[in-house]
Coordinates of C-alpha atoms in Angstrom, one line a residue:
X1 CA 0.0 0.0 0.0
X2 CA 2.7 2.4 0.9
X3 CA 4.6 1.5 -2.2
X4 CA 1.5 2.3 -4.3
X5 CA 1.1 5.6 -2.6
X6 CA 4.8 6.4 -3.2
X7 CA 4.5 5.5 -6.9
X8 CA 1.4 7.6 -7.2
X9 CA 3.1 10.6 -5.7
X10 CA 6.1 10.1 -8.0
X11 CA 3.9 10.0 -11.1
X12 CA 2.0 13.1 -9.9
X13 CA 5.3 14.9 -9.3
X14 CA 6.6 14.1 -12.8
X15 CA 3.3 15.2 -14.3
X16 CA 3.3 18.5 -12.4
X17 CA 6.9 19.1 -13.5
X18 CA 5.9 18.4 -17.1
X19 CA 3.0 20.8 -16.9
X20 CA 5.3 23.7 -15.8
X21 CA 7.7 23.3 -18.7
X22 CA 7.6 26.5 -20.8
X23 CA 7.5 26.5 -24.6
X24 CA 10.8 27.0 -26.4
X25 CA 11.5 30.7 -26.8
X26 CA 11.6 32.2 -30.4
X27 CA 11.3 29.0 -32.5
X28 CA 12.1 29.5 -36.2
X29 CA 8.9 30.0 -38.1
X30 CA 9.9 27.8 -41.1
X31 CA 13.0 27.0 -43.1
X32 CA 13.6 25.7 -46.6
X33 CA 13.8 22.1 -45.3
X34 CA 10.1 22.3 -44.3
X35 CA 9.1 23.2 -47.9
X36 CA 11.3 20.3 -49.2
X37 CA 9.7 17.9 -46.7
X38 CA 6.2 19.1 -47.7
X39 CA 7.0 18.6 -51.4
X40 CA 8.2 15.1 -50.7
X41 CA 5.0 14.3 -48.7
X42 CA 2.8 15.6 -51.6
X43 CA 4.7 13.6 -54.2
X44 CA 4.6 10.4 -52.1
X45 CA 0.9 10.8 -51.4
X46 CA 0.1 11.4 -55.1
X47 CA 2.1 8.3 -56.1
X48 CA 0.4 6.1 -53.5
X49 CA -3.1 7.4 -54.5
X50 CA -2.4 6.6 -58.2
X51 CA -0.5 3.3 -58.1
X52 CA -1.2 1.5 -54.8
X53 CA -3.9 -1.1 -55.6
X54 CA -4.8 -1.9 -52.0
X55 CA -5.8 1.6 -50.9
X56 CA -9.5 1.9 -50.0
X57 CA -11.2 5.3 -50.2
X58 CA -8.3 6.3 -52.3
X59 CA -9.0 9.9 -53.0
X60 CA -10.5 10.5 -49.6
X61 CA -7.4 9.2 -47.9
X62 CA -5.3 11.3 -50.4
X63 CA -7.3 14.5 -49.5
X64 CA -6.9 13.9 -45.7
X65 CA -3.2 13.3 -46.1
X66 CA -2.6 16.4 -48.3
X67 CA -4.7 18.9 -46.2
X68 CA -3.2 17.7 -42.9
X69 CA 0.3 18.0 -44.3
X70 CA 0.0 21.8 -44.4
X71 CA 0.8 21.5 -40.6
X72 CA 4.4 20.8 -41.6
X73 CA 4.9 24.5 -42.3
X74 CA 3.6 25.4 -38.8
X75 CA 5.1 22.6 -36.7
X76 CA 7.4 24.9 -34.7
X77 CA 5.1 27.9 -34.2
X78 CA 1.9 25.9 -33.6
X79 CA 3.2 22.4 -32.9
X80 CA 0.2 21.0 -31.1
X81 CA -2.3 22.2 -33.7
X82 CA -0.1 21.0 -36.5
X83 CA 0.0 17.5 -34.9
X84 CA -3.5 17.1 -33.5
X85 CA -5.3 17.9 -36.8
X86 CA -3.8 15.0 -38.8
X87 CA -4.1 12.6 -35.8
X88 CA -7.8 13.4 -35.5
X89 CA -8.4 13.2 -39.2
X90 CA -6.5 9.9 -39.7
X91 CA -8.2 8.3 -36.6
X92 CA -11.7 9.4 -37.7
X93 CA -11.0 7.7 -41.0
X94 CA -9.6 4.7 -39.3
X95 CA -12.7 4.3 -37.0
X96 CA -15.0 4.8 -40.0
X97 CA -13.1 2.1 -41.9
X98 CA -13.4 -0.3 -38.9
X99 CA -17.2 0.2 -38.8
X100 CA -18.0 0.4 -42.5
X101 CA -15.4 -1.9 -44.1
X102 CA -15.4 -4.6 -41.5
X103 CA -12.0 -3.8 -40.0
X104 CA -10.1 -2.9 -43.2
X105 CA -7.5 -0.3 -42.6
X106 CA -7.5 3.0 -44.5
X107 CA -4.7 5.4 -45.1
X108 CA -1.5 6.0 -46.9
X109 CA 2.0 5.0 -45.8
X110 CA 2.9 8.7 -46.4
X111 CA 0.8 9.5 -43.3
X112 CA 3.9 8.4 -41.3
X113 CA 5.0 12.1 -41.6
X114 CA 2.9 12.7 -38.5
X115 CA 5.8 11.3 -36.5
X116 CA 7.7 14.4 -37.4
X117 CA 4.9 16.5 -36.0
X118 CA 4.9 14.5 -32.8
X119 CA 8.7 15.2 -32.5
X120 CA 7.9 18.9 -33.0
X121 CA 5.5 19.0 -30.1
X122 CA 8.0 17.6 -27.6
X123 CA 10.8 19.7 -29.1
X124 CA 9.1 23.1 -29.2
X125 CA 5.8 23.1 -27.3
X126 CA 5.1 23.8 -23.6
X127 CA 4.4 21.1 -20.9
X128 CA 0.6 21.4 -21.1
X129 CA 0.6 20.9 -24.8
X130 CA 2.9 17.9 -24.4
X131 CA 0.3 16.3 -22.0
X132 CA -2.5 16.9 -24.5
X133 CA -0.4 15.3 -27.2
X134 CA 0.2 12.3 -25.0
X135 CA -3.5 11.9 -24.5
X136 CA -4.1 12.1 -28.3
X137 CA -1.3 9.6 -28.9
X138 CA -2.9 7.2 -26.3
X139 CA -6.3 7.4 -28.1
X140 CA -4.6 6.8 -31.5
X141 CA -2.7 3.8 -30.0
X142 CA -6.0 2.4 -28.6
X143 CA -7.7 2.7 -31.9
X144 CA -4.7 1.0 -33.6
X145 CA -5.0 -1.8 -31.0
X146 CA -8.5 -2.7 -32.3
X147 CA -7.4 -2.5 -35.9
X148 CA -4.3 -4.8 -35.3
X149 CA -6.4 -7.8 -34.4
X150 CA -4.9 -7.7 -30.9
X151 CA -1.5 -9.0 -32.1
X152 CA 1.0 -8.2 -29.3
X153 CA 3.9 -7.5 -31.6
X154 CA 1.9 -5.0 -33.6
X155 CA 0.6 -3.3 -30.4
X156 CA 4.1 -3.0 -28.8
X157 CA 5.5 -1.9 -32.1
X158 CA 2.9 0.8 -32.5
X159 CA 3.7 2.1 -29.0
X160 CA 7.4 2.2 -29.7
X161 CA 6.8 4.0 -33.0
X162 CA 4.7 6.7 -31.3
X163 CA 7.0 7.2 -28.4
X164 CA 10.3 7.3 -30.3
X165 CA 9.8 10.8 -31.8
X166 CA 8.5 12.1 -28.5
X167 CA 11.6 10.9 -26.7
X168 CA 13.8 12.2 -29.5
X169 CA 12.2 15.6 -29.2
X170 CA 12.7 15.8 -25.4
X171 CA 16.4 14.7 -25.7
X172 CA 17.2 17.3 -28.4
X173 CA 15.3 19.9 -26.4
X174 CA 17.3 19.2 -23.3
X175 CA 20.6 19.1 -25.2
X176 CA 19.9 22.5 -26.7
X177 CA 18.9 23.9 -23.3
X178 CA 22.2 22.6 -21.9
X179 CA 24.1 24.1 -24.8
X180 CA 22.4 27.5 -24.3
X181 CA 23.2 27.4 -20.5
X182 CA 26.8 26.6 -21.3
X183 CA 27.0 29.6 -23.7
X184 CA 25.4 31.9 -21.2
X185 CA 27.8 30.8 -18.5
X186 CA 30.7 31.3 -20.9
X187 CA 29.5 34.8 -21.7
X188 CA 29.0 35.6 -18.0
X189 CA 32.6 34.4 -17.3
X190 CA 33.9 36.5 -20.2
X191 CA 32.1 39.6 -18.9
X192 CA 33.6 39.0 -15.5
X193 CA 37.0 38.6 -17.0
X194 CA 36.6 41.8 -19.0
X195 CA 35.4 43.6 -15.9
X196 CA 38.5 42.5 -14.0
X197 CA 40.8 43.6 -16.8
X198 CA 39.2 47.0 -17.0
X199 CA 39.3 47.4 -13.3
X200 CA 42.9 46.2 -12.9
X201 CA 44.3 48.2 -15.8
X202 CA 42.4 51.4 -15.3
X203 CA 42.2 51.6 -11.5
X204 CA 45.9 51.8 -11.2
X205 CA 46.3 54.8 -13.4
X206 CA 43.1 56.5 -12.1
X207 CA 44.3 56.1 -8.6
X208 CA 47.6 57.8 -9.5
X209 CA 45.6 60.6 -11.2
X210 CA 43.5 61.1 -8.1
X211 CA 46.5 61.1 -5.7
X212 CA 48.5 63.5 -7.9
X213 CA 45.5 65.8 -8.4
X214 CA 45.1 66.0 -4.6
X215 CA 48.8 66.7 -4.2
X216 CA 48.8 69.3 -6.9
X217 CA 45.8 71.1 -5.3
X218 CA 47.6 71.1 -1.9
X219 CA 50.8 72.7 -3.1
X220 CA 49.5 74.8 -6.0
X221 CA 49.4 78.1 -4.0
X222 CA 52.9 77.8 -2.4
X223 CA 54.9 75.6 -4.8
X224 CA 53.8 76.0 -8.4
X225 CA 56.7 73.8 -9.6
X226 CA 55.5 70.8 -7.5
X227 CA 52.0 71.4 -8.8
X228 CA 53.2 71.4 -12.4
X229 CA 55.1 68.2 -11.7
X230 CA 51.9 66.6 -10.3
X231 CA 50.0 67.7 -13.4
X232 CA 52.6 66.1 -15.6
X233 CA 52.2 62.8 -13.8
X234 CA 48.4 63.2 -14.2
X235 CA 48.8 63.8 -17.9
X236 CA 51.1 60.7 -18.3
X237 CA 48.7 58.4 -16.3
X238 CA 45.7 59.7 -18.3
X239 CA 47.5 59.0 -21.6
X240 CA 48.3 55.4 -20.4
X241 CA 44.8 54.9 -19.3
X242 CA 43.4 56.1 -22.6
X243 CA 45.8 53.9 -24.6
X244 CA 44.9 50.8 -22.6
X245 CA 41.2 51.5 -22.9
X246 CA 41.6 51.9 -26.7
X247 CA 43.5 48.7 -26.9
X248 CA 40.9 46.7 -25.0
X249 CA 37.9 48.2 -26.8
X250 CA 39.6 47.7 -30.1
X251 CA 40.2 44.0 -29.3
X252 CA 36.5 43.6 -28.3
X253 CA 35.2 45.3 -31.4
X254 CA 37.5 43.5 -33.9
X255 CA 36.1 40.0 -34.4
X256 CA 38.3 39.1 -37.3
X257 CA 40.6 36.1 -36.8
X258 CA 43.7 38.1 -37.9
X259 CA 43.2 41.0 -35.6
X260 CA 46.5 42.2 -34.1
X261 CA 46.4 42.3 -30.3
X262 CA 48.9 44.0 -28.1
X263 CA 50.7 41.4 -26.0
X264 CA 49.5 41.5 -22.3
X265 CA 51.9 42.7 -19.7
X266 CA 53.6 40.0 -17.6
X267 CA 56.1 39.4 -14.8
X268 CA 58.9 41.3 -16.5
X269 CA 56.7 44.4 -16.8
X270 CA 56.2 44.5 -13.0
X271 CA 59.4 46.5 -12.7
X272 CA 57.8 49.5 -14.4
X273 CA 55.1 49.7 -11.8
X274 CA 57.9 51.0 -9.5
X275 CA 58.1 54.2 -11.4
X276 CA 55.7 56.3 -9.2
X277 CA 55.4 59.9 -8.3
X278 CA 58.0 61.4 -6.0
X279 CA 55.6 61.9 -3.1
X280 CA 54.1 58.3 -3.4
X281 CA 55.5 55.4 -1.4
X282 CA 58.7 53.9 -3.0
X283 CA 57.9 50.7 -4.9
X284 CA 60.6 48.1 -4.8
X285 CA 60.4 45.1 -7.2
X286 CA 62.3 41.9 -6.6
X287 CA 62.2 39.0 -9.1
X288 CA 63.7 35.7 -8.0
X289 CA 63.9 32.1 -9.3
X290 CA 62.7 30.7 -12.6
X291 CA 60.3 33.2 -14.2
X292 CA 60.8 32.1 -17.8
X293 CA 58.3 30.4 -20.0
X294 CA 55.3 31.0 -17.7
X295 CA 51.9 30.2 -19.3
X296 CA 50.4 33.5 -20.7
X297 CA 47.4 33.5 -18.3
X298 CA 49.7 33.1 -15.3
X299 CA 52.1 35.7 -16.6
X300 CA 49.3 38.2 -17.2
X301 CA 47.6 37.4 -13.8
X302 CA 50.8 38.1 -11.8
X303 CA 51.2 41.5 -13.4
X304 CA 47.5 42.4 -12.7
X305 CA 47.7 41.1 -9.1
X306 CA 50.9 43.2 -8.5
X307 CA 49.3 46.2 -10.2
X308 CA 46.1 46.1 -8.2
X309 CA 48.0 45.5 -4.9
X310 CA 50.2 48.5 -5.5
X311 CA 47.1 50.6 -6.4
X312 CA 45.4 49.5 -3.1
X313 CA 48.5 50.3 -1.1
X314 CA 48.8 53.8 -2.6
X315 CA 45.2 54.4 -1.8
X316 CA 44.8 52.9 1.6
X317 CA 48.1 52.5 3.3
X318 CA 48.4 55.2 5.9
X319 CA 51.8 56.9 6.2
X320 CA 53.4 54.2 4.1
X321 CA 56.9 54.9 2.8
X322 CA 57.7 51.7 0.9
X323 CA 55.8 49.0 -1.1
X324 CA 57.7 45.8 -1.7
X325 CA 56.8 43.5 -4.6
X326 CA 58.5 40.1 -4.6
X327 CA 58.0 37.3 -7.1
X328 CA 59.5 33.9 -6.6
X329 CA 59.4 31.2 -9.3
X330 CA 59.9 27.5 -8.6
X331 CA 59.5 24.4 -10.8
X332 CA 55.8 24.1 -10.0
X333 CA 54.4 27.4 -8.7
X334 CA 55.1 31.2 -8.8
X335 CA 54.5 33.2 -5.6
X336 CA 53.7 36.9 -5.4
X337 CA 54.0 38.9 -2.2
X338 CA 53.2 42.6 -2.0
X339 CA 53.6 44.3 1.3
X340 CA 53.8 47.9 2.6
X341 CA 55.0 49.5 5.8
X342 CA 51.9 51.6 6.5
X343 CA 49.8 51.6 9.6
X344 CA 47.8 48.5 10.2
X345 CA 44.0 49.0 9.9
X346 CA 41.8 46.6 11.8
X347 CA 39.4 44.5 9.6
X348 CA 36.4 46.2 11.4
X349 CA 37.6 49.6 10.4
X350 CA 38.7 48.5 6.9
X351 CA 35.2 47.1 6.2
X352 CA 34.3 44.3 3.7
X353 CA 36.7 43.5 0.9
X354 CA 36.2 45.7 -2.2
X355 CA 35.8 44.7 -5.8
X356 CA 39.6 44.8 -6.3
X357 CA 40.3 42.2 -3.6
X358 CA 37.4 40.1 -4.8
X359 CA 38.6 40.3 -8.4
X360 CA 42.1 39.3 -7.4
X361 CA 40.8 36.3 -5.4
X362 CA 38.6 35.2 -8.3
X363 CA 41.5 35.6 -10.8
X364 CA 43.8 33.4 -8.6
X365 CA 41.0 30.8 -8.1
X366 CA 40.3 30.6 -11.8
X367 CA 43.9 29.7 -12.4
X368 CA 43.9 27.0 -9.7
X369 CA 45.9 29.1 -7.3
X370 CA 45.5 30.6 -3.8
X371 CA 45.1 34.1 -2.6
X372 CA 45.3 35.8 0.7
X373 CA 45.1 39.5 1.8
X374 CA 45.3 40.9 5.3
X375 CA 47.3 42.9 7.8
X376 CA 50.9 42.1 8.5
X377 CA 52.2 40.9 11.8
X378 CA 53.9 44.2 12.5
X379 CA 53.0 47.0 10.1
X380 CA 51.3 47.3 6.8
X381 CA 49.2 45.1 4.6
X382 CA 50.3 41.9 2.8
X383 CA 48.8 40.4 -0.4
X384 CA 50.0 36.9 -1.3
X385 CA 49.1 34.8 -4.3
X386 CA 50.4 31.4 -5.4
X387 CA 49.7 30.3 -8.9
X388 CA 50.7 27.1 -10.8
X389 CA 53.3 27.8 -13.5
X390 CA 51.3 26.2 -16.3
X391 CA 47.6 26.4 -17.0
X392 CA 45.6 26.1 -20.1
X393 CA 44.7 29.3 -21.9

């Protein structure tokens, strides 16, 4: 008894799930293959009506087959209607034949095209329409049962023939949905990557612009030369920002396969991050170990992580005089450590991690590495990342 109740609940659950399935969005109205298929159906039906000697109600069966075949052109936009009309027409003719002709079957072999319409219902229609189609198929199968003289092989064969296109439609439907989800996930991942690149490349220069602009304003009245020097740094940083933005936007716009892309900055370019303004903390860069032949994603990620860490230190490290960037390469991993000697800010005061820290953590995780950021044991803030030397692009 309990097993029966459980089975009943399972069936009800599957049925409710099926009823909530939405129709496929934006199905194609019709394509050239539909016209070709319709032409083949018309040609086959005409040939059967003329040359098959065993067809009863020859031209009536021909007319039903031809008129119902118009649904081929609407099998995606109105799948249930396109499938039900021929099913009803053929089965009315079949029942009439059973009554009038003493069990003789009526119809053309060409009528098998309705299996394509069954496939279309389960490929494109919503869940409620699928349930209606299942009911119609069950009725058709029952009528076929009586016309098959209760031969078990014919009965089972008819069920398999009816269910095969339905299962095929569901399988292809699920495969396309999975493919669409994979594409959406890839696009989302690509958008996140572009957002990180924009943030990491632009934030460094914009931060320098903001710091130098503030310094220039502070000394403009008493030290015009220092203010001019600050403005020169602002101009240089703005030019670099604009150049990087143009490079990235150009790469995004150009979808040709032979588009020239500027090589991404890597570990060897970290040294130029030490060229900061005179009143900014001194940036010292130390490169140790084997840093040759790193995979491009790791090479670019190390530069971006160092760049963002220096930017954060310039913005947030209080009374810092030095920022140390150290990169150590071994046979398996590359380790990056960025530390400053500013005043330690408690996590409560510092607040939740910003987008920069989250972006750095995500970047390291995507490459199979580890990331940590937090206050040092004595002074300052420490950012550490450990990445594998080789990852796929």
